[in-house]
PDB file of C-alpha atoms and ligand atoms in Angstrom:
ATOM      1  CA  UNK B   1     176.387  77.405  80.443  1.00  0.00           C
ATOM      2  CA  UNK B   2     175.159  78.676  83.809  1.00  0.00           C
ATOM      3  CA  UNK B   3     176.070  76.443  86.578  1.00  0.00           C
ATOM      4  CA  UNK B   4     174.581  75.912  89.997  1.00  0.00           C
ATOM      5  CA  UNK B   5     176.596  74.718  92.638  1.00  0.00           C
ATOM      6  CA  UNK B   6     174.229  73.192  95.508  1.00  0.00           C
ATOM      7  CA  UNK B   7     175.127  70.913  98.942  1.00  0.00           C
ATOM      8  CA  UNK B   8     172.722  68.189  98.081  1.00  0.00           C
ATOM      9  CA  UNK B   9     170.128  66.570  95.928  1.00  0.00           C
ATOM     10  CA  UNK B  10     167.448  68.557  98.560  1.00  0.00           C
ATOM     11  CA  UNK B  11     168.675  72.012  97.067  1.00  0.00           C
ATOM     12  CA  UNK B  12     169.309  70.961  94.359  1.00  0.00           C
ATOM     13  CA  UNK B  13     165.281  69.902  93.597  1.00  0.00           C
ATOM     14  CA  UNK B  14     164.371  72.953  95.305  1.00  0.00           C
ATOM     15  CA  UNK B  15     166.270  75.460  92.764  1.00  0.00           C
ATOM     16  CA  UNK B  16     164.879  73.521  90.174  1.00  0.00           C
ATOM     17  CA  UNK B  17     161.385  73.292  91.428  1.00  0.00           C
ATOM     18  CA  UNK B  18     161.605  76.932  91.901  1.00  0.00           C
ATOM     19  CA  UNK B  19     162.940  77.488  88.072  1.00  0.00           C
ATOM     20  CA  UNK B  20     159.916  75.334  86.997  1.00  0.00           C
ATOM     21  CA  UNK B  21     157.517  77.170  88.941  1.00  0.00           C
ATOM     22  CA  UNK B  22     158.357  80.535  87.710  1.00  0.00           C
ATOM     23  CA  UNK B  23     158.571  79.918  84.203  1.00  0.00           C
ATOM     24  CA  UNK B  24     154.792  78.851  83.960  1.00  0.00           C
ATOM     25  CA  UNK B  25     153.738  81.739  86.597  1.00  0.00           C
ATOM     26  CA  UNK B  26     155.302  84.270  84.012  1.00  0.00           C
ATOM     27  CA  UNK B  27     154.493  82.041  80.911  1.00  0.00           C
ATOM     28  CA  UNK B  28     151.125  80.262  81.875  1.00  0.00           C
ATOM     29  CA  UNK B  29     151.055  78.831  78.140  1.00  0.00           C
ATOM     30  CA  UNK B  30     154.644  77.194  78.001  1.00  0.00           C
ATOM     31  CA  UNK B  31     155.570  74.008  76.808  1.00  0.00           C
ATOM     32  CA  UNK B  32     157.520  72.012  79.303  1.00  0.00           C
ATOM     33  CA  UNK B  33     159.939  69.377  78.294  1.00  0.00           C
ATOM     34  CA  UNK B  34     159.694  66.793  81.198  1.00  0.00           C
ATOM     35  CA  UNK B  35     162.608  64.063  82.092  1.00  0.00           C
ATOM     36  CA  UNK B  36     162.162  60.592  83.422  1.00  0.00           C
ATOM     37  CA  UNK B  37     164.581  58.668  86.103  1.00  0.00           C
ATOM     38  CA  UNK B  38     165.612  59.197  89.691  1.00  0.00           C
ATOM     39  CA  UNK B  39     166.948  62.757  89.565  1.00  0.00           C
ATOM     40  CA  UNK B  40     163.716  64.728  89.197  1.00  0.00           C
ATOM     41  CA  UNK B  41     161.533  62.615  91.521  1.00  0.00           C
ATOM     42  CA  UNK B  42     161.693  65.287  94.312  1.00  0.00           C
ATOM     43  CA  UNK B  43     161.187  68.027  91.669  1.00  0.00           C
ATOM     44  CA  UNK B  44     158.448  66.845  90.914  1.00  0.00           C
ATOM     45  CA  UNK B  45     157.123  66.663  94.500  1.00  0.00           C
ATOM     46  CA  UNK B  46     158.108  69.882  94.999  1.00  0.00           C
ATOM     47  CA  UNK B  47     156.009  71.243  92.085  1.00  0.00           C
ATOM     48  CA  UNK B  48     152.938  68.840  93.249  1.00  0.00           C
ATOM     49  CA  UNK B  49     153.547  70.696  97.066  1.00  0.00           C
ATOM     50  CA  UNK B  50     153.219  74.089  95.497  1.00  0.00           C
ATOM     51  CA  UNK B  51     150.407  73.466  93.144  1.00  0.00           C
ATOM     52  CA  UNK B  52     148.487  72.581  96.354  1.00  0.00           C
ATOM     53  CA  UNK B  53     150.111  75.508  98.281  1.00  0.00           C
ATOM     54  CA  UNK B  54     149.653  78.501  96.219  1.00  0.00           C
ATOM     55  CA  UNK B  55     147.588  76.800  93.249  1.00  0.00           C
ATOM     56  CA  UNK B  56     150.075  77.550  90.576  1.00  0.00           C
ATOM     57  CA  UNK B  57     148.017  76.452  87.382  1.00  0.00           C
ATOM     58  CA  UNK B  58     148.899  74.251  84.421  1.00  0.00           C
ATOM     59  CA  UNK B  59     145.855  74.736  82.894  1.00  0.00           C
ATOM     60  CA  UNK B  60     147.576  76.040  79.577  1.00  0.00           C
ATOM     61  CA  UNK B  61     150.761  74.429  80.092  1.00  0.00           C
ATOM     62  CA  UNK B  62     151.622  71.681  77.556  1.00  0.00           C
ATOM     63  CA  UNK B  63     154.113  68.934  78.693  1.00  0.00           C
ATOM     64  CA  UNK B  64     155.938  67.083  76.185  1.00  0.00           C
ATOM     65  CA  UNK B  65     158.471  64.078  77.465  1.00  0.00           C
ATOM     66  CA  UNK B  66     161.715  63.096  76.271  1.00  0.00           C
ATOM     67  CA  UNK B  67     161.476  59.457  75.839  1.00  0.00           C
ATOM     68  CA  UNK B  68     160.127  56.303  76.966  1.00  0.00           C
ATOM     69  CA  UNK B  69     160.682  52.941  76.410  1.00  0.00           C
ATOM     70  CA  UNK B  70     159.711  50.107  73.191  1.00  0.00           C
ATOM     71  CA  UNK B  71     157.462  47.685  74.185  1.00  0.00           C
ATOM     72  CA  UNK B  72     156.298  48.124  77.285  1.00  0.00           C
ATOM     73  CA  UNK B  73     152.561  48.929  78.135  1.00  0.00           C
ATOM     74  CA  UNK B  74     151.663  52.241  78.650  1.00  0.00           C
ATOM     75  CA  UNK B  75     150.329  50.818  82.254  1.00  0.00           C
ATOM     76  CA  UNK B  76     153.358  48.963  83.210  1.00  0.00           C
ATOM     77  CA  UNK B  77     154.647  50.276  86.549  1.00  0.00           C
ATOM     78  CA  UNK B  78     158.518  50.727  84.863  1.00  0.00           C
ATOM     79  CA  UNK B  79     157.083  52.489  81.690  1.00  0.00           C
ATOM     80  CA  UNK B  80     157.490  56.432  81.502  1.00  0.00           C
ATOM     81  CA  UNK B  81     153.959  56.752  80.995  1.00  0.00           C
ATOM     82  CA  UNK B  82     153.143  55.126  84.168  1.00  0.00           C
ATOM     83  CA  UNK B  83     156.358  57.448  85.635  1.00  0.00           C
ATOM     84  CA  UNK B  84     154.923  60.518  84.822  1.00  0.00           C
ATOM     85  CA  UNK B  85     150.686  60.010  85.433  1.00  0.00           C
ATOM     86  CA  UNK B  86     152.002  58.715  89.392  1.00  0.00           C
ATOM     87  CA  UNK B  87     154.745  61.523  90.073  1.00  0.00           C
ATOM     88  CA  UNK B  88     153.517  64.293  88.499  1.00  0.00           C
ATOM     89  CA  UNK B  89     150.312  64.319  85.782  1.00  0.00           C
ATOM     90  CA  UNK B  90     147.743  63.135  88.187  1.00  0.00           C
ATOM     91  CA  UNK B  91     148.650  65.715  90.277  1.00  0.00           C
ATOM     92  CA  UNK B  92     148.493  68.528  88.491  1.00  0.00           C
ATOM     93  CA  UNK B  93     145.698  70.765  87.076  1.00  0.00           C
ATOM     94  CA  UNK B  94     146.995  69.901  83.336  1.00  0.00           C
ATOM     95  CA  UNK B  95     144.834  68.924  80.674  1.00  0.00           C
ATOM     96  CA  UNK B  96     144.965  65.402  79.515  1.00  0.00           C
ATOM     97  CA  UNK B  97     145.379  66.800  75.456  1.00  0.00           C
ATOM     98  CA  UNK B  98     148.102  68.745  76.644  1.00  0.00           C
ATOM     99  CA  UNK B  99     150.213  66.352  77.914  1.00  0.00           C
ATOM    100  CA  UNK B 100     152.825  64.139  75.039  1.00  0.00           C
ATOM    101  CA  UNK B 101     154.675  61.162  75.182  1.00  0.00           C
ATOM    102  CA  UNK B 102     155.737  59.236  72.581  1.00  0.00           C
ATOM    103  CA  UNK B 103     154.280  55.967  72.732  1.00  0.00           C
ATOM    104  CA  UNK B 104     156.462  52.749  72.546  1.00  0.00           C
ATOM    105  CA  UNK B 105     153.721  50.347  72.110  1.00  0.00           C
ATOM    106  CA  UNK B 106     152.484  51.066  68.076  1.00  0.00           C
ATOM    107  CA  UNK B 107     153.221  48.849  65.626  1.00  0.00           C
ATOM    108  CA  UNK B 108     155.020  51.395  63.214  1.00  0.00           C
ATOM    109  CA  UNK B 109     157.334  52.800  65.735  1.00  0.00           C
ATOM    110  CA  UNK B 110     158.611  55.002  62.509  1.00  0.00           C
ATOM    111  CA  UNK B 111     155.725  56.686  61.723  1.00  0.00           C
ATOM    112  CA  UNK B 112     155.597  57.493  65.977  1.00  0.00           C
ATOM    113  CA  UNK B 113     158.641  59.069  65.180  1.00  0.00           C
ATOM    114  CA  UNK B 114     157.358  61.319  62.432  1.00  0.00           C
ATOM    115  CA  UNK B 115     153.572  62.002  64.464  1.00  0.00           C
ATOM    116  CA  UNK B 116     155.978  63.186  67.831  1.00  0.00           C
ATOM    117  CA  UNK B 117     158.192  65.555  65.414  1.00  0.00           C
ATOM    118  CA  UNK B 118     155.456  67.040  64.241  1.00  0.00           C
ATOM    119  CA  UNK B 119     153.384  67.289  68.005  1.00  0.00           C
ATOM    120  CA  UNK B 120     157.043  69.470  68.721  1.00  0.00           C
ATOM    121  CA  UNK B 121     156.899  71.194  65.340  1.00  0.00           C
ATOM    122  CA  UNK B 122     153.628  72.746  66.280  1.00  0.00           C
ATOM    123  CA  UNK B 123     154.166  73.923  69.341  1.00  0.00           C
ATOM    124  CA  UNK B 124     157.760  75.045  68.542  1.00  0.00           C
ATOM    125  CA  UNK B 125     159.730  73.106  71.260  1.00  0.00           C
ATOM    126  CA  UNK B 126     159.939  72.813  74.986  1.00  0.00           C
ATOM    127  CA  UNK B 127     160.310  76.317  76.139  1.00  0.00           C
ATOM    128  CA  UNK B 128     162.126  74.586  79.145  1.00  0.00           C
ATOM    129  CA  UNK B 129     163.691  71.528  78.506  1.00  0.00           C
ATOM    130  CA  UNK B 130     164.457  69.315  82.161  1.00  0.00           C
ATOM    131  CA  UNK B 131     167.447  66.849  81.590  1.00  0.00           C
ATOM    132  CA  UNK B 132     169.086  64.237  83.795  1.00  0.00           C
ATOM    133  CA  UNK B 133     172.295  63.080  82.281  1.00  0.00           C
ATOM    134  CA  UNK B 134     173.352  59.410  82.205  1.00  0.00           C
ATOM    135  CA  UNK B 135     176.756  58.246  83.668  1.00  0.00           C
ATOM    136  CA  UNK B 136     178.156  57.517  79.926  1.00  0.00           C
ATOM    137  CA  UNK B 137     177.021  61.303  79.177  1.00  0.00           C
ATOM    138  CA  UNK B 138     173.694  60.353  77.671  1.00  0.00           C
ATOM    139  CA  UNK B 139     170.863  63.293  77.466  1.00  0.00           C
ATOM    140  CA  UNK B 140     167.144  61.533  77.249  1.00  0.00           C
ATOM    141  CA  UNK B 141     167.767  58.366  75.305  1.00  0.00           C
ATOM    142  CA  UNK B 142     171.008  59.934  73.185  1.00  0.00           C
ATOM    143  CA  UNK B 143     173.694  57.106  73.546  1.00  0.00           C
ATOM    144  CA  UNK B 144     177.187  57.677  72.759  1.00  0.00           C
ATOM    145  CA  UNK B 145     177.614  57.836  69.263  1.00  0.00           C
ATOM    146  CA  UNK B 146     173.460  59.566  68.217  1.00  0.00           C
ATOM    147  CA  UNK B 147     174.663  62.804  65.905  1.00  0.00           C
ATOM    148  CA  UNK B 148     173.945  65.775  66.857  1.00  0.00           C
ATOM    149  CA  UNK B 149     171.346  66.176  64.137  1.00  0.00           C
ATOM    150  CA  UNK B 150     169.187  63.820  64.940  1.00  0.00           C
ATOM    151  CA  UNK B 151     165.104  63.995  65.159  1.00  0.00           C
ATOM    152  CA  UNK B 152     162.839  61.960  67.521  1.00  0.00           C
ATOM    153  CA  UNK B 153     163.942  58.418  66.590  1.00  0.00           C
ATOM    154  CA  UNK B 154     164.335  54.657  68.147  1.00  0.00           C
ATOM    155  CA  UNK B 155     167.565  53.918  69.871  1.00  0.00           C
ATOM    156  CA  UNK B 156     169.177  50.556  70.879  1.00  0.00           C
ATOM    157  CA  UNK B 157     170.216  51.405  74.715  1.00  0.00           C
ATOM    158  CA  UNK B 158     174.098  50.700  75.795  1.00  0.00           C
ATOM    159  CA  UNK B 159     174.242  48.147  78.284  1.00  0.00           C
ATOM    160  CA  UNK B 160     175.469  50.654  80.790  1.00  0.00           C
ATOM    161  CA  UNK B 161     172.238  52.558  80.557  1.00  0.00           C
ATOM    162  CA  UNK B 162     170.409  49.170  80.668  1.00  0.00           C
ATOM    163  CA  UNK B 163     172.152  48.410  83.548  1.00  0.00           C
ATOM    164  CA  UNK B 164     171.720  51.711  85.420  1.00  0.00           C
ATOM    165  CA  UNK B 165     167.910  51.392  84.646  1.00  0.00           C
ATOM    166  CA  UNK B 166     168.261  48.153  85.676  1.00  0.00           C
ATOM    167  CA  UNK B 167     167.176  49.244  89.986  1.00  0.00           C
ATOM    168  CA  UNK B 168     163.578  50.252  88.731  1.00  0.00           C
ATOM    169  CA  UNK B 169     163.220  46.716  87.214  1.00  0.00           C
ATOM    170  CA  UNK B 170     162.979  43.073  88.586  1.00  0.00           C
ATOM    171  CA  UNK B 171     165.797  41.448  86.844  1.00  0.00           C
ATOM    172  CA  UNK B 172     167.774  42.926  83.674  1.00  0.00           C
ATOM    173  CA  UNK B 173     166.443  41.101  81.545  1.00  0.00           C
ATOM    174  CA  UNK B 174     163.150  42.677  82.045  1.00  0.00           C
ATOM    175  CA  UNK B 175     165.024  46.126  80.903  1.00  0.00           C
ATOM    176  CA  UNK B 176     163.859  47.026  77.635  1.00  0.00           C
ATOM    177  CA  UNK B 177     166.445  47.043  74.356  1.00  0.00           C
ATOM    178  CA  UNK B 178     165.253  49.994  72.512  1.00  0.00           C
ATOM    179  CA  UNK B 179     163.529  53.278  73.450  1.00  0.00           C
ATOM    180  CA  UNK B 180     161.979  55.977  71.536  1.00  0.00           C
ATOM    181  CA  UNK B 181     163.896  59.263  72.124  1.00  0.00           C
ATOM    182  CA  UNK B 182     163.419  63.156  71.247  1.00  0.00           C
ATOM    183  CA  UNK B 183     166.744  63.233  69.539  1.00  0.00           C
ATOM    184  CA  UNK B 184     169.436  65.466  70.198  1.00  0.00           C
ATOM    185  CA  UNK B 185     168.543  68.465  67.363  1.00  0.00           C
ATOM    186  CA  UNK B 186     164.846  68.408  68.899  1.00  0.00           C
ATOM    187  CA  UNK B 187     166.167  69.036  72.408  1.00  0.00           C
ATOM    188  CA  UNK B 188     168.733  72.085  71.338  1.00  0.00           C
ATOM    189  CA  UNK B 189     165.668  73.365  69.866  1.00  0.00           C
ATOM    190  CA  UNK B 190     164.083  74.478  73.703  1.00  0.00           C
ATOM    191  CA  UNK B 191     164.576  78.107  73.877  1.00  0.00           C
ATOM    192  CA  UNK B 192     165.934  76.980  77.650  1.00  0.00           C
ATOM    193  CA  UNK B 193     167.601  73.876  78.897  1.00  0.00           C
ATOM    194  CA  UNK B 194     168.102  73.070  82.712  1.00  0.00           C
ATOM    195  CA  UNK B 195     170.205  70.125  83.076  1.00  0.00           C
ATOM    196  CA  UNK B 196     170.146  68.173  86.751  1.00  0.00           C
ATOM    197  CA  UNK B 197     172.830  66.382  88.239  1.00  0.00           C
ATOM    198  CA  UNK B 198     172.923  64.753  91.568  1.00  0.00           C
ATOM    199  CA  UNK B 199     175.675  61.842  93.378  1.00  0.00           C
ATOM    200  CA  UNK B 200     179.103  60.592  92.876  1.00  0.00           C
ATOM    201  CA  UNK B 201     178.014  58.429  89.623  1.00  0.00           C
ATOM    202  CA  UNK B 202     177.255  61.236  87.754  1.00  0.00           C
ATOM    203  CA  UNK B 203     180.715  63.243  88.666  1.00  0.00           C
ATOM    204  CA  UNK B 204     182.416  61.963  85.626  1.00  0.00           C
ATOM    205  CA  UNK B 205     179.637  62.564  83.156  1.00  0.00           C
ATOM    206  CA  UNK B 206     179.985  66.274  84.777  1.00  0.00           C
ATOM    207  CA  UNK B 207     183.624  66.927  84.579  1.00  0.00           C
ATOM    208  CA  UNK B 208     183.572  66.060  81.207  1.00  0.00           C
ATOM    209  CA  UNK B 209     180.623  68.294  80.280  1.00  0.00           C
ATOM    210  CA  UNK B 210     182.224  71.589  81.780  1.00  0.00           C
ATOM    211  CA  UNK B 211     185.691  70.621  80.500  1.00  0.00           C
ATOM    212  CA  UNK B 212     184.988  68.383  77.787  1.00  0.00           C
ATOM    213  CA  UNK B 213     185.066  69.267  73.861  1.00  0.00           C
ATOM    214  CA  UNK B 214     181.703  69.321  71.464  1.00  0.00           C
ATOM    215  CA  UNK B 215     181.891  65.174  71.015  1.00  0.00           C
ATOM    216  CA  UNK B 216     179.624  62.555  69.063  1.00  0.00           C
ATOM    217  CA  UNK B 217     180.507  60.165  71.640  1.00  0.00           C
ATOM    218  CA  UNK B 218     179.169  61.949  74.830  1.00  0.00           C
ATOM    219  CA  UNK B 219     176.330  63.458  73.476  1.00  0.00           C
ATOM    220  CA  UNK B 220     175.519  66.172  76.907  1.00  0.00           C
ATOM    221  CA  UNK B 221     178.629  67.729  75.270  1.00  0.00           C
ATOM    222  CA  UNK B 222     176.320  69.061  72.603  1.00  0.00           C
ATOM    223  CA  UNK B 223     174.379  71.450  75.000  1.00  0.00           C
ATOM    224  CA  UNK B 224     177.755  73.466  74.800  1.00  0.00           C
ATOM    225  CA  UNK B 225     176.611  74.694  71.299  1.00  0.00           C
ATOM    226  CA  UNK B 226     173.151  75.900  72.842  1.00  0.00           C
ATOM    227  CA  UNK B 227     172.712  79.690  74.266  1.00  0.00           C
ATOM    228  CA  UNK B 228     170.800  79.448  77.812  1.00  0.00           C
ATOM    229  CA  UNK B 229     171.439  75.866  79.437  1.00  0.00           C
ATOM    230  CA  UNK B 230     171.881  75.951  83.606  1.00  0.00           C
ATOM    231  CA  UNK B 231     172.968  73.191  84.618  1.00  0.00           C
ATOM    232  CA  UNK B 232     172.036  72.507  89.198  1.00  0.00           C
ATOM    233  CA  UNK B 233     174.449  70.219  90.250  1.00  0.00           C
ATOM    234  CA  UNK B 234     175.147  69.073  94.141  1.00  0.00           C
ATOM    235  CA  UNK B 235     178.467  68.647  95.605  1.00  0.00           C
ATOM    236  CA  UNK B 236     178.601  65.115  94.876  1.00  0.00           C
ATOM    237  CA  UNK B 237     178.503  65.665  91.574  1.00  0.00           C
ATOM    238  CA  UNK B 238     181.054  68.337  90.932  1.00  0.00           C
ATOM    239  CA  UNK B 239     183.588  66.194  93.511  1.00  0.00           C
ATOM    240  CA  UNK B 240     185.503  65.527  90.300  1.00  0.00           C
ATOM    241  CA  UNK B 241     185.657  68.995  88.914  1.00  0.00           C
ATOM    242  CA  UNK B 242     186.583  70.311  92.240  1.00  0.00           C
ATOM    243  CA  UNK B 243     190.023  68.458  91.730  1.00  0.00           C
ATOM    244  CA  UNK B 244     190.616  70.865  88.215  1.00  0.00           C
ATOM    245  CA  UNK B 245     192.731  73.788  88.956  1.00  0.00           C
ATOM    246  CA  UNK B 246     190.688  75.904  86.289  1.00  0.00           C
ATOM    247  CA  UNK B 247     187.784  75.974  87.492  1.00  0.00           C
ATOM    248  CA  UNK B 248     187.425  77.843  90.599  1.00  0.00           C
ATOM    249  CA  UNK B 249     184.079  76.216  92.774  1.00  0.00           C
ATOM    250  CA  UNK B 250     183.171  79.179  95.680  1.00  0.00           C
ATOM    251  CA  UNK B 251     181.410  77.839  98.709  1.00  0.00           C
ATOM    252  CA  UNK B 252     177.704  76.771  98.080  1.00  0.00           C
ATOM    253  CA  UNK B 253     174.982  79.122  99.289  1.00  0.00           C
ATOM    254  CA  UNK B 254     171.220  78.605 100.178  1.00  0.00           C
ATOM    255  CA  UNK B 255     169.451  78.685  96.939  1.00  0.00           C
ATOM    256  CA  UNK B 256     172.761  77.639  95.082  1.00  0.00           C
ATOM    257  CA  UNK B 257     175.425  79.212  94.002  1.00  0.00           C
ATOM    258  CA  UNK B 258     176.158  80.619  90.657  1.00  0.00           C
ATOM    259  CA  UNK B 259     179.693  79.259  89.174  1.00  0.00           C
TER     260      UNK B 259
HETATM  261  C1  LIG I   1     167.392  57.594  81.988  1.00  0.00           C
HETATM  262  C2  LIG I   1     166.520  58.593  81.185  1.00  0.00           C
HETATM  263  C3  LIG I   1     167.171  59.933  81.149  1.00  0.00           C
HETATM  264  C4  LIG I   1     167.705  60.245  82.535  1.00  0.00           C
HETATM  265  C5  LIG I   1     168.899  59.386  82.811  1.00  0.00           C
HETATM  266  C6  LIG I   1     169.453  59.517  84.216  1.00  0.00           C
HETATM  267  O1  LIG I   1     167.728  56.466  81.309  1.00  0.00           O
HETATM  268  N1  LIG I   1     166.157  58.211  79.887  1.00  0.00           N
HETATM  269  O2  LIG I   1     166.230  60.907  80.710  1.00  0.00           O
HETATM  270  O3  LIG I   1     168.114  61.575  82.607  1.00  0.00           O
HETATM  271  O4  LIG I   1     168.646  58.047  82.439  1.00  0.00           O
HETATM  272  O5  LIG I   1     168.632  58.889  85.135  1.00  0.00           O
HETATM  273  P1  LIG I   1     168.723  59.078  86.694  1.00  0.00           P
HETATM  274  O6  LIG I   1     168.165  60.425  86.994  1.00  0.00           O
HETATM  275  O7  LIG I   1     167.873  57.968  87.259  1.00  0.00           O
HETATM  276  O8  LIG I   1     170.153  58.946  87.066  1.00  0.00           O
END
């Protein structure tokens, strides 16, 4: 794993915007495997500002998502659908058939399962996967416990992730139970992973991903068995890991810093 030490979550968006950007200037065609939540909201602006800037196209790219929730309208402000058309579709040059989400609306959530699998089947995974990580270690909907071989599937969400989703919503309650979620085999299956992680509540999910053993029960820990994953994290984030002898943090630089 390739880390990148940054100051803050302003760098750390930037390296990652800049990541983004190159892959689909040298690989116009690539699949993108897009995250939800708070981390990558200023990635995404950052992409939006250079697609204006310097008209980098996404004519050919094709986007495919990581998970969104069961049962709520595709048009509801909290759904993933709604997440991504706002922050980032609408503002890109991509084509509406070449953007995929599963959809947490149909009746036969199973067979939803099955259509996404095959969507990534044919065009042979994300060729760069973006990841968030939850505080309890979870990677797109992958709670503690999901094996590592799972497909695209529906998963019952802890109530720590219901309750750190809980900001975007009205009232708890209103956070939905279950999700649909690329599962953990799918996402090891991007040729290229880049992991975010930004703030003191996601230092302890960190620490134990550079330090931590392969383990069912903290399912990030299973990007250890892939080949190219960088993972940009910001000082707040490592503040635990800079307290472990072993592992020796230099000074961040502009642009991050490569551990
Ligand atoms: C959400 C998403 C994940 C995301 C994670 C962290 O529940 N399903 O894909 O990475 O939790 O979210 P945030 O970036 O808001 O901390």
């Amino acid at each position: 794993m390739k880390i990148i030490a940054v100051n803050d979550y302003e760098e750390l968006s930037k390296v990652a915007s800049k990541i983004i950007i190159e892959k689909v200037k040298n690989q116009p065609d690539c699949v993108l495997g897009l995250a939800t939540g708070g981390t990558p909201e200023k990635t995404y602006q950052l992409l939006i500002e250079d697609f204006k800037r310097n008209a980098t196209t996404y004519q050919n790219v094709n986007t495919v998502n990581l998970d969104e929730y069961v049962g709520l309208p595709n048009n509801h402000p909290q759904s993933y659908h709604s997440y991504m058309f706002h922050k980032l579709f609408k503002l890109l040059d991509l084509k509406s058939e070449n953007i995929h989400m599963p959809d947490g609306m149909v009746s036969d959530l199973q067979e939803e399962c099955k259509r996404y699998d095959m969507i990534l089947d044919h065009l042979n995974y994300p060729d760069l996967q973006l990841l968030g990580i939850g505080s309890n270690g979870h990677i797109g909907f992958n709670e503690p416990g999901s094996p590592f071989s799972q497909k695209t599937y529906v998963t019952t969400l802890s109530e720590s992730t219901r309750l750190a989703n809980a900001r975007f919503f009205n009232h708890l309650d209103e956070v939905p139970s279950h999700a649909i979620t690329m599962g953990i085999s799918g996402i090891l299956k991007s040729k290229e992973i880049l992991l975010l992680a930004s703030g003191e509540s996601k230092a302890k999910a960190v620490k134990e991903l550079l330090v931590g053993e392969l383990d069912m029960n903290f399912p990030a820990s299973a990007l250890k068995s892939h080949k190219h994953v960088t993972i940009i994290v910001d000082s707040l984030a490592l503040k635990e890991v800079r307290k472990i002898k072993d592992i020796e943090l230099s000074e961040a630089t502009c642009g991050g810093h490569e551990i």
